[in-house]
Tab-separated table of C-alpha atoms and ligand atoms in Angstrom:
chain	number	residue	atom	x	y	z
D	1	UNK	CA	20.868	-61.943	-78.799
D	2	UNK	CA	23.508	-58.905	-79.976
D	3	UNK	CA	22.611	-56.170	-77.393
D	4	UNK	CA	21.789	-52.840	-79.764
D	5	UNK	CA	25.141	-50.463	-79.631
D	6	UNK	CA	24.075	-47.634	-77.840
D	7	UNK	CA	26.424	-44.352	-78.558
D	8	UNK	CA	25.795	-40.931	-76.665
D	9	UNK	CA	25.958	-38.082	-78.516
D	10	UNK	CA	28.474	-35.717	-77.117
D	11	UNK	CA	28.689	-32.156	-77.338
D	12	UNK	CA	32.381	-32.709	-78.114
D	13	UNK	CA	35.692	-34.450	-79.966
D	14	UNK	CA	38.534	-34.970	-78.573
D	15	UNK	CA	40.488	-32.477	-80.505
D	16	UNK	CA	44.339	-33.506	-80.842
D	17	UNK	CA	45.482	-29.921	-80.215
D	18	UNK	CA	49.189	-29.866	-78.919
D	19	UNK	CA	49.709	-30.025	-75.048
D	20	UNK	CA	53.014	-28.176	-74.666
D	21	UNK	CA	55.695	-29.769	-72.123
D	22	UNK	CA	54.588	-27.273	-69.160
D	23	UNK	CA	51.302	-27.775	-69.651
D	24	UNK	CA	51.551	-31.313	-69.685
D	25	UNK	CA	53.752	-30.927	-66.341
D	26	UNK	CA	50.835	-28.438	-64.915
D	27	UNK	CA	48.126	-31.512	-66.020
D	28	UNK	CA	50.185	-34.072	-64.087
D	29	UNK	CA	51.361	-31.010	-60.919
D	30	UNK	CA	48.761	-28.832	-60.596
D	31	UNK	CA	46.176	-31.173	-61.104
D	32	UNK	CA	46.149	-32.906	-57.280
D	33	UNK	CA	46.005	-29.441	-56.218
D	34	UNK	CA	43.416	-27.293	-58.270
D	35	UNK	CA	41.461	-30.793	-59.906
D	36	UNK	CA	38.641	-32.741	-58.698
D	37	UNK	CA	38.469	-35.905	-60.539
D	38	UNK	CA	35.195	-37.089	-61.915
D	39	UNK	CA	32.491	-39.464	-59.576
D	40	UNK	CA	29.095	-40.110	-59.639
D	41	UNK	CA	28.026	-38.457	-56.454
D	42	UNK	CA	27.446	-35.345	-55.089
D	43	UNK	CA	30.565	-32.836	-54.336
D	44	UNK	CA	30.792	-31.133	-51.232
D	45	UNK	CA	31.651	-27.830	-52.245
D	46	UNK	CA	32.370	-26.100	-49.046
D	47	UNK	CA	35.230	-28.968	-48.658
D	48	UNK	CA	36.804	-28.453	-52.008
D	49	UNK	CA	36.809	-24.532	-51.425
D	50	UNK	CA	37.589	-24.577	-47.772
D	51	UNK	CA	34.277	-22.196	-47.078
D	52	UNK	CA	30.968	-21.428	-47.778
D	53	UNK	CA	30.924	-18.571	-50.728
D	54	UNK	CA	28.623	-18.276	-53.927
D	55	UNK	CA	29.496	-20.770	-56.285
D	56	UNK	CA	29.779	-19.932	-60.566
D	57	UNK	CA	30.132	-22.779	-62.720
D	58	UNK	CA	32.029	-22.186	-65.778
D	59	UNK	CA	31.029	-24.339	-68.217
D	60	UNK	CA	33.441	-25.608	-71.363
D	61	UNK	CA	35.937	-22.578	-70.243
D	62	UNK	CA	38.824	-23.336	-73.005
D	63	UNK	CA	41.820	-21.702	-72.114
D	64	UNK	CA	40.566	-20.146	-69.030
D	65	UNK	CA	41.237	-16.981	-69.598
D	66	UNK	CA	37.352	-15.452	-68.891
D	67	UNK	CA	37.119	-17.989	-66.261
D	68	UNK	CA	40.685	-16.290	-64.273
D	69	UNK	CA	39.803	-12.983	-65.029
D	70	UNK	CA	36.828	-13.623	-63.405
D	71	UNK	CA	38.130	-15.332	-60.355
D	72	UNK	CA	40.673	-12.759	-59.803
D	73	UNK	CA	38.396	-10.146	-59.967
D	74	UNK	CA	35.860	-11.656	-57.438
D	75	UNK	CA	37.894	-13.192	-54.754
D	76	UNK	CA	34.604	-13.571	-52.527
D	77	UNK	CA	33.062	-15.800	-55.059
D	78	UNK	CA	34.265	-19.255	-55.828
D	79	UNK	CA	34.341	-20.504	-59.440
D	80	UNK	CA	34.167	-24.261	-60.470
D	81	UNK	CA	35.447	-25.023	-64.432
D	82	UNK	CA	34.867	-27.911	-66.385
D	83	UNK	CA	36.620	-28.060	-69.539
D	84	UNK	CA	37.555	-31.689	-71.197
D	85	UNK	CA	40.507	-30.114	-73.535
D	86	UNK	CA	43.751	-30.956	-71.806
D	87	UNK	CA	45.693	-27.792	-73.658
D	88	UNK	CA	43.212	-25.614	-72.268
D	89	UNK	CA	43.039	-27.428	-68.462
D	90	UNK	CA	46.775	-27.184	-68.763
D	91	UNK	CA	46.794	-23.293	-69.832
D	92	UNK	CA	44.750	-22.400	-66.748
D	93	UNK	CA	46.431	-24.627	-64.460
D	94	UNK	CA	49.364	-22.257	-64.713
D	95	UNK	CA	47.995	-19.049	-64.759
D	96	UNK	CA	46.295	-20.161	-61.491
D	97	UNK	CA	49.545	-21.341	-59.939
D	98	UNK	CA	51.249	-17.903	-61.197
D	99	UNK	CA	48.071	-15.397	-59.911
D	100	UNK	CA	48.215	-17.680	-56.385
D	101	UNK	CA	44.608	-17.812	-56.946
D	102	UNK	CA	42.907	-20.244	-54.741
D	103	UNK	CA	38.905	-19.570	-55.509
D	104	UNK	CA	39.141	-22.303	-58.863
D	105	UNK	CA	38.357	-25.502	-59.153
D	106	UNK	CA	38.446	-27.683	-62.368
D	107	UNK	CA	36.982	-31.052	-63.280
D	108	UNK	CA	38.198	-32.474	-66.438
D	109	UNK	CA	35.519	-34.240	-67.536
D	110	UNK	CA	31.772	-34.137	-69.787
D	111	UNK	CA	29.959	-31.148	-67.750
D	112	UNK	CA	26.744	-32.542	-69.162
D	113	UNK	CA	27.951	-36.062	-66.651
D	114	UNK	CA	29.268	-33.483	-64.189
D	115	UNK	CA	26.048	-31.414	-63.848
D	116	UNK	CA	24.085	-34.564	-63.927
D	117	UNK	CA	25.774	-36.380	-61.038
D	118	UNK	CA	28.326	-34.232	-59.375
D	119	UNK	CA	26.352	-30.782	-58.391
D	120	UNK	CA	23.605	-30.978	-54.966
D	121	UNK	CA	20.090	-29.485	-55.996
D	122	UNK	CA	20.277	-25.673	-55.492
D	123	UNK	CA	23.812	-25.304	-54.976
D	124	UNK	CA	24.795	-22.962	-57.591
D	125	UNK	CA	24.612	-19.422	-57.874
D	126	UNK	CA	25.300	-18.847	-61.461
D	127	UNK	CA	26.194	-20.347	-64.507
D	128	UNK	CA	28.466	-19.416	-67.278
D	129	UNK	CA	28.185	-21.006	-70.627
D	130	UNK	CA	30.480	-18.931	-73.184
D	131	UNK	CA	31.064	-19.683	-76.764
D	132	UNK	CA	29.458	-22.998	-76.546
D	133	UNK	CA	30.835	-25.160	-79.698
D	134	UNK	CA	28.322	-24.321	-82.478
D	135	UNK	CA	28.018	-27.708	-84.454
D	136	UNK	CA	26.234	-25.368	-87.063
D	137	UNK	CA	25.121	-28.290	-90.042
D	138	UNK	CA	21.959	-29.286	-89.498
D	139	UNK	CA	22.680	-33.093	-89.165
D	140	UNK	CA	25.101	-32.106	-85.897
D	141	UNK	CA	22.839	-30.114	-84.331
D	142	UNK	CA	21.749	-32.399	-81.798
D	143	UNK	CA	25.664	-32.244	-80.221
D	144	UNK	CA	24.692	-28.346	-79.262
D	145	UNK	CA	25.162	-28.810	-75.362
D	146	UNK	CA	22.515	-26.561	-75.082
D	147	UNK	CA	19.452	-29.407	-75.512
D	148	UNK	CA	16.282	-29.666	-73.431
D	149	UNK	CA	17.704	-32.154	-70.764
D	150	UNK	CA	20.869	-30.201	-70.029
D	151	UNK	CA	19.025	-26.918	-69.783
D	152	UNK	CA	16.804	-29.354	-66.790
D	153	UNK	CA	19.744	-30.334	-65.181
D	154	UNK	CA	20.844	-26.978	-64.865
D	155	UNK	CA	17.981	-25.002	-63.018
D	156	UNK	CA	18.341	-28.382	-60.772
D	157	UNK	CA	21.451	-27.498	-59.021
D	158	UNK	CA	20.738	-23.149	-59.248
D	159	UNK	CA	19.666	-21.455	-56.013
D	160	UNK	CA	16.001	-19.689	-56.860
D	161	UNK	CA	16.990	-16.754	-58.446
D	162	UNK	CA	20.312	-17.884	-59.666
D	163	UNK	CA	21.158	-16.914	-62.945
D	164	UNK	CA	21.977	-18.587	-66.206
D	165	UNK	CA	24.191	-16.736	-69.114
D	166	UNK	CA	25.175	-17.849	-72.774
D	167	UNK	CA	26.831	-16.241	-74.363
D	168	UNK	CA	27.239	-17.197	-78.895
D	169	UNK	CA	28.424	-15.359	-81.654
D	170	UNK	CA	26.555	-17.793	-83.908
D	171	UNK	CA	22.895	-16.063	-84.672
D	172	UNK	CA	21.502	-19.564	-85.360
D	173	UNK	CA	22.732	-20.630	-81.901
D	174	UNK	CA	20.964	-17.943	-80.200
D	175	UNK	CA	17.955	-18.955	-81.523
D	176	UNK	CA	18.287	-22.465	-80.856
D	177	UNK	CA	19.096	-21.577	-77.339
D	178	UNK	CA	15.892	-18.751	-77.338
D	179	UNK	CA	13.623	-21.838	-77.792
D	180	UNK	CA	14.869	-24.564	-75.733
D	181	UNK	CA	14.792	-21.655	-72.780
D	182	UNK	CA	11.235	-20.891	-73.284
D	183	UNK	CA	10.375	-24.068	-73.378
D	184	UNK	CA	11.988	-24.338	-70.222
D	185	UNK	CA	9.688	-23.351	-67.421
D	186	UNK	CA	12.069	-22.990	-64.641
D	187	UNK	CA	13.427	-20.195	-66.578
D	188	UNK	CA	13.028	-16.658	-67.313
D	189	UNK	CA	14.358	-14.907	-69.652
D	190	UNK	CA	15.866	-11.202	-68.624
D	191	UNK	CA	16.531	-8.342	-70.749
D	192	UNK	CA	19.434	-6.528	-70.877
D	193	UNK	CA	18.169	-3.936	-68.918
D	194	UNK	CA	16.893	-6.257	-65.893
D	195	UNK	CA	20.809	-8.169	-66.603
D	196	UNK	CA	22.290	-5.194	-65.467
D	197	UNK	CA	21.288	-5.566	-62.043
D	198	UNK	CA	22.377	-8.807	-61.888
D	199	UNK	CA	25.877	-9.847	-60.064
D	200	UNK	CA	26.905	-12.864	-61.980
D	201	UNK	CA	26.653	-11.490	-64.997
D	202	UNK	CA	30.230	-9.992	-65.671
D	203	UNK	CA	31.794	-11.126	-68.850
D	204	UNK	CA	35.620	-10.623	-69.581
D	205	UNK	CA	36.286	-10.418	-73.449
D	206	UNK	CA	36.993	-14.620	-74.355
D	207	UNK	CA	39.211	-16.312	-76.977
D	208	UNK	CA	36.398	-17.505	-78.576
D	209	UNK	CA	34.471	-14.245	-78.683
D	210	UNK	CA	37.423	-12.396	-80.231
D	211	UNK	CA	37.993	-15.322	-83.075
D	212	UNK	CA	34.241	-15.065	-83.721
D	213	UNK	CA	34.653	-11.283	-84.454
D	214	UNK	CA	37.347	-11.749	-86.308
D	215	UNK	CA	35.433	-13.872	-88.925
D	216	UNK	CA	32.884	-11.245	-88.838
D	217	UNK	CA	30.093	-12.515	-86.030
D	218	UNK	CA	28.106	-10.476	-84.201
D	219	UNK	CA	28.133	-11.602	-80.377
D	220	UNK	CA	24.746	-12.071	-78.712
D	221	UNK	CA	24.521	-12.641	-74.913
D	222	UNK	CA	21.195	-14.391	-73.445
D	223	UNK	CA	20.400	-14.142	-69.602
D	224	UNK	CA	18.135	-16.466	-67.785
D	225	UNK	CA	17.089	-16.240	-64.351
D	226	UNK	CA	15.729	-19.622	-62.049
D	227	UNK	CA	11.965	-18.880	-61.277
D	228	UNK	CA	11.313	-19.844	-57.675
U	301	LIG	C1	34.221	-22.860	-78.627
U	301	LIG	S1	35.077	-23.269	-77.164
U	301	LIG	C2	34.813	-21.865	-76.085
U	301	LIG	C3	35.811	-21.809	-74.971
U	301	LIG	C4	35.676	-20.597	-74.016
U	301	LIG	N1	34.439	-20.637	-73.276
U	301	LIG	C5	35.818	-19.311	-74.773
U	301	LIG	O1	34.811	-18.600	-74.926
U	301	LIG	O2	36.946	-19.011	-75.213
U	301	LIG	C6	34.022	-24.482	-76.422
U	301	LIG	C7	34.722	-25.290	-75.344
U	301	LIG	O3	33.771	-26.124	-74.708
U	301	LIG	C8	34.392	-27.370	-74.425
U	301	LIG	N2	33.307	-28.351	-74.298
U	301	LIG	C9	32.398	-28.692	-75.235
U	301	LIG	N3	31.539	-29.588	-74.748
U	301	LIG	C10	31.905	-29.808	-73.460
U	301	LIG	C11	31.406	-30.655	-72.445
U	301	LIG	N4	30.339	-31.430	-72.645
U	301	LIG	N5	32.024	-30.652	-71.248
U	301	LIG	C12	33.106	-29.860	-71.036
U	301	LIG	N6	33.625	-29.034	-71.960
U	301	LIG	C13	33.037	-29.027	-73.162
U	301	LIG	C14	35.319	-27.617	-75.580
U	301	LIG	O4	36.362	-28.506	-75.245
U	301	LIG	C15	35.819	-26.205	-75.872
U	301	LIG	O5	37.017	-25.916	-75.180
């Protein structure tokens, strides 16, 4: 009997954007140094850091740029980014190897697998999902990484407490993600004024964000906090 073709719906294509020749050197250099390659069990974070420190997941960073600024800024926190664009893996490769940062991580691979299979319950302490790739026509919507399963996944591996922030410049977006989260009972939703307070919840301008307001978006930031 032919076995029915089963396809998962990714929140991504492989784009072909160009991989310049040091990137592609960084991808194949860098990589043993800053990369953890993909596996389906549980990372020991303290042994990919070298210590114990709180732990910020950067989810679908692009060219890094947030996710350095970031990581420079806050040497006592360690920041784990999973991107699956090899121009932008190779980007931040090098501006990690030129800032000597050592508190980044990358996996190059599906965060929805990686959150799934990779991250220990409670192990997180925040989690950055910026710009998320909008798949605005209806019949795409389902690829919006931001789905009720993912969102599940995600409070799985936070600390009580630890905080959630997405960040869109697509109106219909923020909606989409305003339902799924209240739907979501492990969540609260924060205002801006209870955000403030917050640590995690520092956000360096992206590339993303400033192409959006170029076209004439208007950014909205959503903050979510683990209920116990
Ligand atoms: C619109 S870009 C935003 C990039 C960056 N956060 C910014 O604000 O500039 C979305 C990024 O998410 C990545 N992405 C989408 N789905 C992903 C997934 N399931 N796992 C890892 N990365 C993903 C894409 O490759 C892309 O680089």
């Amino acid at each position: 009997m032919t076995q029915p073709h089963h396809r998962t719906v990714r929140s991504f294509v492989q784009r072909a954007g160009r991989t310049t020749a040091a990137q592609k050197r960084a991808l194949r250099n860098l990589i043993p140094r800053f990369g953890i390659p993909f596996r389906e069990c549980a990372l020991d974070l303290d042994l990919e850091f070298g210590r114990r420190a709180p732990v910020v997941l950067d989810i679908g960073f692009g060219d890094g740029s947030a996710l350095l600024t970031l990581a420079a800024n806050h040497p006592a926190n360690d920041y784990l980014g999973i991107e699956v664009h090899d121009p932008g893996i190779g980007h931040l490769l090098l501006q990690l190897e030129r800032a000597g940062l050592d508190n980044v991580r990358i996996i190059p691979h599906d965060a929805v697998e990686v959150v799934k299979h990779m991250l220990s319950p409670r192990r997180v302490d925040a989690v950055n999902l910026f710009f998320p790739d909008p798949w605005p026509k209806k019949r795409h919507n389902k690829r919006r990484i931001v789905q009720p399963g993912f969102v599940h996944d995600i409070a799985r591996v936070l600390k009580p407490k630890g905080t959630f922030h997405i960040a869109t410049d697509w109106a219909d977006y923020a909606e989409h993600v305003a339902l799924v989260m209240d739907d979501c009972e492990q969540f609260e939703a924060l205002s801006p004024q209870q955000a403030s307070s917050e640590p995690f919840f520092d956000r360096p301008t992206t590339k993303f964000e400033r192409r959006g307001i170029a076209l004439g978006h208007t950014v909205t930031d959503l903050h979510f906090r683990r209920t116990n």
